[in-house]
Every structure is written in structure tokens, then in C-alpha cells.
Amino acid sequence: MKTTSLLLEPGFRNLYLGSAVSAFGAQVGYVALPLLAVTTLHAGAGQVGLLSALATISVLVVGLPAGAWIDRMRKKPLMIVADLVRAVLLASVPVTAWLGGLTMEHLYAVAALTGVGTLFFDVAAQSLVPRLVGRERLTEANSLLVGTNAAMDISGRSFAGVLVGAAGAPAAVLLNAAGYLGSALFLRGVPAIETPPAHGPRHKLATQIGEGVRFVLGHATLRPIVLQGAMTNLGFPLYSVLLPVLVVSQLGYPEWVLGLYLAVGGVGTLAGSATAHHVGGRLGRGRAVWIVSLITTPASLLVPLLNDGAWIWVSAAAWFALTYRTGLNNVLLVSFRQRVTPDEMLGRVNATMRLILMGAVGIGGLLAGLVGELWGVRAALWAGALFMSLSWVPIYFSPLRAER
């Protein structure tokens, strides 16, 4: 029997559209916030690194309790509230900038608080998808969601470079806020498929948190996934956080070149997510993860060669290879995670994974700032290359290596 496309089903379609609009705005902000810090507040490498880290380091503070709270709550209203809160926070940045009162402390606070909102939104979304589509269609659903987010990487980051050059970084940040408002509007169309939270006796929060952590760290499938993801997420910020400093401040390229370079990564992620189902079917989903990783991670050694002339495009080609692997992994490994996790633990498991993975991003951002200040921007890029080049090892030495 022919299966109807998920995009024809109203529940998933509205979640998909909300995710797409939100992702476009977020990718504009991904470029605009550090550029605002560099061009308006004359931030250095350490300040830009801290700004990037605060967008994710907040996960370390609230990540584990968030999973237990989300398991007790309805996901759709929570996602809408997270969108609205992030929209208000980001809208405060251009308003303050146009009034002449913007400071790095303001940007730090906005980055940290929007990071908390993103944590709640993403964990709730990943917990809602299996209920919307069923576990048998998770790979299809994740391929659409990851692929669309990658397309938003391409369009959002490219557009951000143009918009910052034409209208200034504050206008680009305002567009980020508008994206979250659009996401909230689309999410209103997601049907109320969840049962009301139980009002009976509940386990203590600490007990529930412990259950989620033990499930992730004790599971033969989830443990290597989280270790591989942590190594990758530690390496990527060491590359990307200081790119505005290197490309715009040191090499003297215009902002649109930075946007185009980052958009190449979006193309890679889109290609990886679009081919994940096919590659997984040919090689076996577990085998595809480590084989593709083994083939692409040597490209990490070319990224630090970014320089004048053709070297910027050699580096961009390596960036494409690494992000192709990310797109493929995001589809296959997230689907593995959702399949092996019971419904009642999805929030805690997703939050535990998010804590480790996004915590690694935050730590990578801090390391990027520290290494950049002490030894220079290129030293941070070489440190990122080291982590990335070895990040396939945990999957190879796990049962996933032969998973078909």
C-alpha cells in the first residue's frame, strides 16, 4: 500500500513549517549576533567565543531537569511559549542598539536565555515527532526536518551576510525574532494528540533525572552515539566560532563572503540528510554512520588552511565534507535514539543527550575563545581538526558498526 507523504498530514506539516521558519531566522541570527559584536561593539576573540558558548552552555545548568519537566508537560504549548520568549529576547537587541545602549553584557544575557528556550523547544519537538508520525516513519520525518533545517542554513546564512551589509546587524537580529513568532503561529495548527499529564503520585525529580541518565549511558546503542556526538560538537565550535574574526577582521573579506562560506556547510548538511535514507539502505544504517565518517573526517585537516585566494575555497570544500557527514548522522542517529527510547522517557533521554551534545558545543566555544586569545585563531582551528578527525572511533568500536 502506498504511503501518503508526511507533508500532506496536517499535524506534521505544521510542525515542519514552524521548524523551517524558526530555523531560517535562527541561521540569520547565527551570523548576525557575532557580527554585531565584532562590528558594533568591537569584540575580540575571547568575547566572541564567550558569546557563542553562552548560547549553549546554559544547557549544562538546566538540561537534566528540563527533560524530567518536559516528560510531565504537553509538548505543543511548551514549544509555543519557548518561541514567544525567544522572540521577545532577541527583539530587545536591535531596539537597544538603535537607542545606542547595546552592551556585550546585554548580548551575553540574550544568548544564555535564548539557549534555554532553544533547549526546551528542541527537546519537546524531538519527543513529539514519534507521536505524530509513528516510529516506523521516523527516518522519513527526520530526513525532512534535518534537510529543511540545512536548507535554512544555506538561505539564512547567505541572506544574513547580505542583510547585514545592506541594513546592518540589528535588522538581521530582528528577523531572527520574527522567525520565532512565525514558528509559534504554525505550531498552533499542530493537533492536540497528547494525553493530559497524569495527576497521580510522581517520582521525585532527581529520581526521574537519574533514570534518564542511566538509560543513555547504559544503553549499547545510545552510549556510542552520545560519545561520537560530543567529540564532533566539541570540534565544530573550535572551527566556526572565530570565523568572523578570521574572515572579516584578519583577512579583510566582506561579510557576504563569511555568509557564503557558512552556507556551504548548509549545502553539505542538506546533501547528507537528503541521501541518509538511501546510503543507510545500501550500507546498513549503523555501518553507514562510521564508514561515511571515516571517509569524510580527514577533510577536517584542510579547514585550518583557510586563507587568501583559493585557500578559502579549499577550506570551504572540506567544510562541505564535514557537514555532509553531520547531515547524514543527524537523520540516522536521531532516528536510532527515538526508536529505542520508550515514549514515557523521551523527554529525559533527549534532554540528557542534549545536555552532553550542546554542553560540548558550549565548551568548544569557550575553548575557541581561550585558544584564540592565547595562541591565535588558527590554533583553535587546528584543535578542532584534532577532535573531528577522531570522532568516528566510538561508532566503530560499538554494536552499531554492524547494524543493518
XYZ file of C-alpha atoms in Angstrom, residues 18-387:
370
model
C 7.163 26.017 12.147
C 10.577 24.388 12.293
C 11.506 25.799 8.871
C 10.533 29.395 9.693
C 12.241 29.232 13.066
C 15.391 27.739 11.555
C 15.647 30.428 8.885
C 15.515 33.197 11.481
C 17.936 31.348 13.754
C 20.511 30.978 10.985
C 20.285 34.687 10.236
C 20.923 35.314 13.926
C 23.786 32.798 13.941
C 25.684 35.118 11.610
C 24.254 38.430 12.798
C 24.912 38.239 16.553
C 28.702 37.704 16.372
C 28.950 40.204 13.506
C 27.041 42.715 15.639
C 29.524 42.111 18.450
C 32.512 42.481 16.111
C 31.376 45.449 14.008
C 29.375 47.488 16.525
C 30.976 46.662 19.879
C 34.466 45.810 18.504
C 34.540 42.470 20.340
C 37.720 40.402 20.331
C 38.221 36.650 20.001
C 37.595 35.960 23.689
C 34.348 37.928 23.757
C 33.041 36.302 20.559
C 33.937 32.875 21.942
C 32.084 33.580 25.188
C 29.055 34.863 23.276
C 28.879 31.642 21.280
C 29.411 29.486 24.359
C 26.629 31.159 26.336
C 24.118 30.241 23.634
C 24.664 26.592 24.560
C 26.426 26.457 27.938
C 23.115 27.171 29.703
C 22.169 23.596 28.792
C 24.633 22.442 31.451
C 22.600 24.234 34.125
C 19.031 23.271 33.227
C 19.476 20.387 30.763
C 18.716 17.416 33.025
C 15.797 18.940 34.984
C 14.335 20.140 31.670
C 13.956 16.568 30.437
C 12.005 15.487 33.501
C 9.805 18.608 33.351
C 9.108 18.064 29.652
C 8.049 14.441 30.289
C 5.402 15.874 32.668
C 4.110 18.529 30.265
C 2.288 18.809 26.953
C 4.841 19.447 24.236
C 2.942 21.748 21.838
C 2.096 24.577 24.330
C 5.626 24.390 25.702
C 7.116 24.862 22.234
C 4.892 27.872 21.535
C 5.910 29.536 24.804
C 9.590 28.888 24.031
C 9.159 30.552 20.632
C 7.474 33.638 22.090
C 10.062 34.069 24.849
C 12.946 33.840 22.380
C 11.258 36.339 20.065
C 10.962 38.925 22.858
C 14.558 38.411 23.986
C 16.009 38.829 20.511
C 13.801 41.806 19.659
C 15.375 43.629 22.605
C 18.781 43.568 20.870
C 18.024 45.766 17.821
C 15.823 48.073 19.894
C 18.669 48.646 22.349
C 21.204 49.006 19.540
C 19.117 51.642 17.741
C 18.762 53.533 21.039
C 22.542 53.479 21.476
C 22.581 51.425 24.677
C 23.703 47.979 23.488
C 26.456 46.304 25.508
C 28.236 42.955 25.423
C 26.563 42.109 28.748
C 23.173 42.504 27.065
C 24.239 40.176 24.241
C 25.579 37.660 26.767
C 22.264 37.616 28.651
C 20.208 37.236 25.463
C 22.457 34.411 24.222
C 22.170 32.497 27.513
C 18.383 32.880 27.881
C 17.610 32.069 24.251
C 19.776 28.981 24.713
C 17.441 27.843 27.495
C 14.420 28.479 25.274
C 16.013 26.509 22.436
C 16.713 23.616 24.800
C 13.052 23.339 25.826
C 11.830 23.753 22.237
C 14.150 21.159 20.688
C 13.702 18.509 23.373
C 9.923 18.891 23.222
C 9.961 18.707 19.397
C 12.063 15.532 19.342
C 9.698 13.993 21.901
C 6.626 14.997 19.871
C 7.735 13.660 16.463
C 7.335 9.920 17.300
C 3.763 10.590 18.471
C 2.942 12.496 15.277
C 4.363 10.052 12.714
C 4.907 6.712 14.473
C 8.287 5.038 14.952
C 8.144 3.260 11.594
C 8.340 6.643 9.770
C 10.962 8.338 11.926
C 13.732 8.221 9.321
C 11.434 9.842 6.742
C 10.327 12.523 9.207
C 13.855 13.292 10.430
C 15.144 13.425 6.861
C 12.562 16.118 6.055
C 13.236 18.088 9.230
C 17.034 17.900 9.050
C 17.030 18.563 5.306
C 14.844 21.634 5.704
C 16.999 22.955 8.537
C 20.007 22.504 6.263
C 18.249 24.427 3.501
C 17.609 27.179 6.034
C 21.345 27.107 6.857
C 22.081 27.854 3.222
C 19.467 30.537 2.675
C 19.543 32.043 6.182
C 23.304 32.412 6.494
C 23.736 33.636 2.933
C 20.909 36.126 3.346
C 22.337 37.246 6.702
C 25.619 38.345 5.108
C 23.732 40.378 2.511
C 21.264 41.805 5.037
C 23.984 42.819 7.500
C 25.836 44.589 4.709
C 22.683 46.348 3.448
C 20.696 47.104 6.603
C 23.047 46.360 9.488
C 23.312 43.540 12.013
C 20.448 44.813 14.264
C 17.945 44.391 11.405
C 19.165 40.829 10.888
C 18.669 40.010 14.581
C 15.128 41.407 14.348
C 14.453 38.970 11.506
C 15.580 36.176 13.830
C 12.926 37.261 16.340
C 10.293 37.352 13.591
C 11.168 33.774 12.672
C 10.296 32.583 16.169
C 6.961 34.423 16.011
C 6.178 32.711 12.706
C 7.065 29.350 14.212
C 4.626 29.894 17.093
C 1.819 30.675 14.624
C 2.384 27.476 12.653
C 2.594 25.348 15.801
C -0.931 26.411 16.710
C -2.056 24.186 13.822
C -0.476 21.021 15.271
C -3.326 18.815 16.565
C -3.634 18.123 20.289
C -2.636 14.450 20.149
C -1.145 14.220 23.631
C -2.983 12.892 26.627
C -3.212 15.196 29.643
C -0.337 14.744 32.110
C -1.166 12.338 34.913
C -2.122 13.894 38.249
C -1.305 10.841 40.351
C 1.789 10.424 42.551
C 5.043 11.234 40.792
C 8.596 10.169 41.401
C 10.974 12.768 42.726
C 12.602 14.913 40.062
C 16.064 13.606 40.958
C 14.865 10.005 40.560
C 13.464 10.714 37.112
C 16.624 12.533 36.047
C 18.726 9.577 37.200
C 16.591 7.165 35.183
C 17.227 9.153 32.011
C 20.983 9.407 32.572
C 21.326 5.691 33.366
C 19.282 4.757 30.316
C 21.533 6.779 27.976
C 24.892 5.808 29.478
C 23.937 2.161 29.955
C 22.428 1.572 26.514
C 24.643 -0.154 23.938
C 23.218 1.992 21.123
C 22.924 5.370 22.847
C 26.308 5.415 24.605
C 28.494 5.417 21.447
C 26.099 7.842 19.764
C 26.489 10.387 22.547
C 30.273 9.962 22.705
C 30.674 10.433 18.948
C 28.364 13.435 19.043
C 30.277 15.027 21.921
C 33.583 14.775 20.036
C 32.018 16.258 16.897
C 30.275 19.055 18.791
C 33.479 19.938 20.618
C 35.345 20.205 17.324
C 32.856 22.262 15.308
C 32.886 25.409 17.544
C 36.681 25.407 17.501
C 36.277 25.865 13.753
C 33.258 28.110 13.477
C 33.203 30.474 16.464
C 36.213 32.507 15.392
C 35.417 32.554 11.674
C 34.046 36.157 11.877
C 37.336 37.237 13.462
C 39.482 35.402 10.899
C 37.460 36.049 7.731
C 36.247 39.610 8.353
C 38.724 41.163 10.801
C 42.025 39.470 9.904
C 41.683 38.516 6.226
C 39.546 41.545 5.363
C 36.793 39.793 3.415
C 33.325 41.428 3.304
C 30.536 39.967 5.430
C 28.856 38.253 2.463
C 31.919 36.027 1.971
C 31.540 34.760 5.523
C 27.852 34.129 4.873
C 28.668 32.223 1.678
C 31.342 30.135 3.406
C 28.919 29.135 6.160
C 26.206 28.458 3.576
C 28.494 25.831 2.004
C 28.101 23.962 5.273
C 24.347 24.205 4.904
C 24.611 22.613 1.452
C 26.650 19.783 2.964
C 24.116 19.165 5.716
C 21.279 19.246 3.182
C 23.055 16.726 0.954
C 23.782 14.438 3.903
C 20.224 14.468 5.190
C 18.748 14.022 1.703
C 20.873 10.934 0.992
C 20.811 9.425 4.502
C 17.909 7.070 3.802
C 19.488 5.809 0.559
C 23.018 5.440 1.966
C 21.659 3.773 5.095
C 19.685 1.339 2.971
C 22.725 0.428 0.866
C 25.292 0.082 3.647
C 23.131 -0.549 6.681
C 22.273 2.380 8.900
C 24.870 1.713 11.580
C 27.615 0.888 9.087
C 26.788 3.998 7.056
C 27.492 6.203 10.081
C 31.059 5.057 10.655
C 32.013 4.425 7.007
C 30.923 7.911 5.909
C 32.661 9.353 8.968
C 35.905 7.534 8.155
C 35.807 8.857 4.573
C 34.952 12.485 5.393
C 36.736 13.311 8.674
C 40.244 13.562 7.101
C 38.883 16.716 5.431
C 38.994 18.322 8.882
C 42.742 18.818 8.399
C 42.074 21.144 5.436
C 39.712 23.574 7.219
C 42.512 25.409 9.134
C 44.205 26.231 5.803
C 41.604 28.966 5.223
C 43.453 31.987 3.845
C 43.572 34.447 0.943
C 42.921 33.348 -2.614
C 41.966 29.786 -3.488
C 42.663 28.502 0.028
C 39.367 29.849 1.313
C 37.534 27.598 -1.147
C 39.748 24.586 -0.349
C 38.727 25.129 3.272
C 35.080 25.543 2.241
C 35.177 22.239 0.317
C 36.468 20.499 3.451
C 33.718 22.213 5.430
C 31.199 20.748 2.960
C 32.526 17.208 3.506
C 32.306 17.514 7.288
C 28.796 18.938 7.236
C 27.655 16.222 4.776
C 28.567 13.725 7.453
C 26.686 15.797 10.036
C 23.509 15.797 7.935
C 23.634 12.030 7.461
C 24.335 11.402 11.143
C 21.565 13.744 12.291
C 18.982 11.684 10.404
C 20.246 8.183 11.164
C 21.417 8.626 14.761
C 18.420 10.673 15.937
C 16.146 8.017 14.415
C 18.079 5.294 16.286
C 17.623 7.242 19.509
C 13.891 7.739 19.069
C 13.318 4.093 18.134
C 14.991 2.587 21.203
C 13.504 5.006 23.759
C 10.081 4.390 25.369
C 7.543 7.227 24.978
C 7.478 7.992 28.687
C 11.262 8.569 28.733
C 11.695 10.534 25.505
C 11.950 13.899 27.249
C 14.584 12.734 29.712
C 16.630 10.830 27.146
C 16.514 13.693 24.639
C 17.443 16.177 27.370
C 20.336 14.022 28.580
C 21.639 13.728 25.027
C 21.098 17.453 24.533
C 22.959 18.223 27.754
C 26.027 16.304 26.647
C 25.955 17.334 22.988
C 25.162 21.018 23.423
C 27.334 21.199 26.518
C 30.171 20.064 24.257
C 29.299 22.901 21.862
C 29.443 25.384 24.734
C 32.750 24.043 25.988
C 34.074 24.151 22.434
C 33.079 27.811 22.195
C 34.901 28.608 25.438
C 37.964 26.688 24.259
C 37.852 28.567 20.961
C 37.954 31.899 22.784
C 40.697 30.748 25.165
C 42.912 29.182 22.496
C 42.275 32.134 20.176
C 43.397 34.620 22.816
C 46.480 32.626 23.891
C 47.768 31.129 20.645
C 45.752 32.707 17.837
C 42.717 31.897 15.726
C 44.424 29.237 13.605
C 45.482 27.284 16.682
C 41.798 26.968 17.585
C 41.038 25.656 14.089
C 43.773 23.012 14.385
C 42.400 21.928 17.756
C 39.011 21.472 16.117
C 40.622 19.370 13.388
C 42.047 17.002 16.007
C 38.657 16.290 17.595
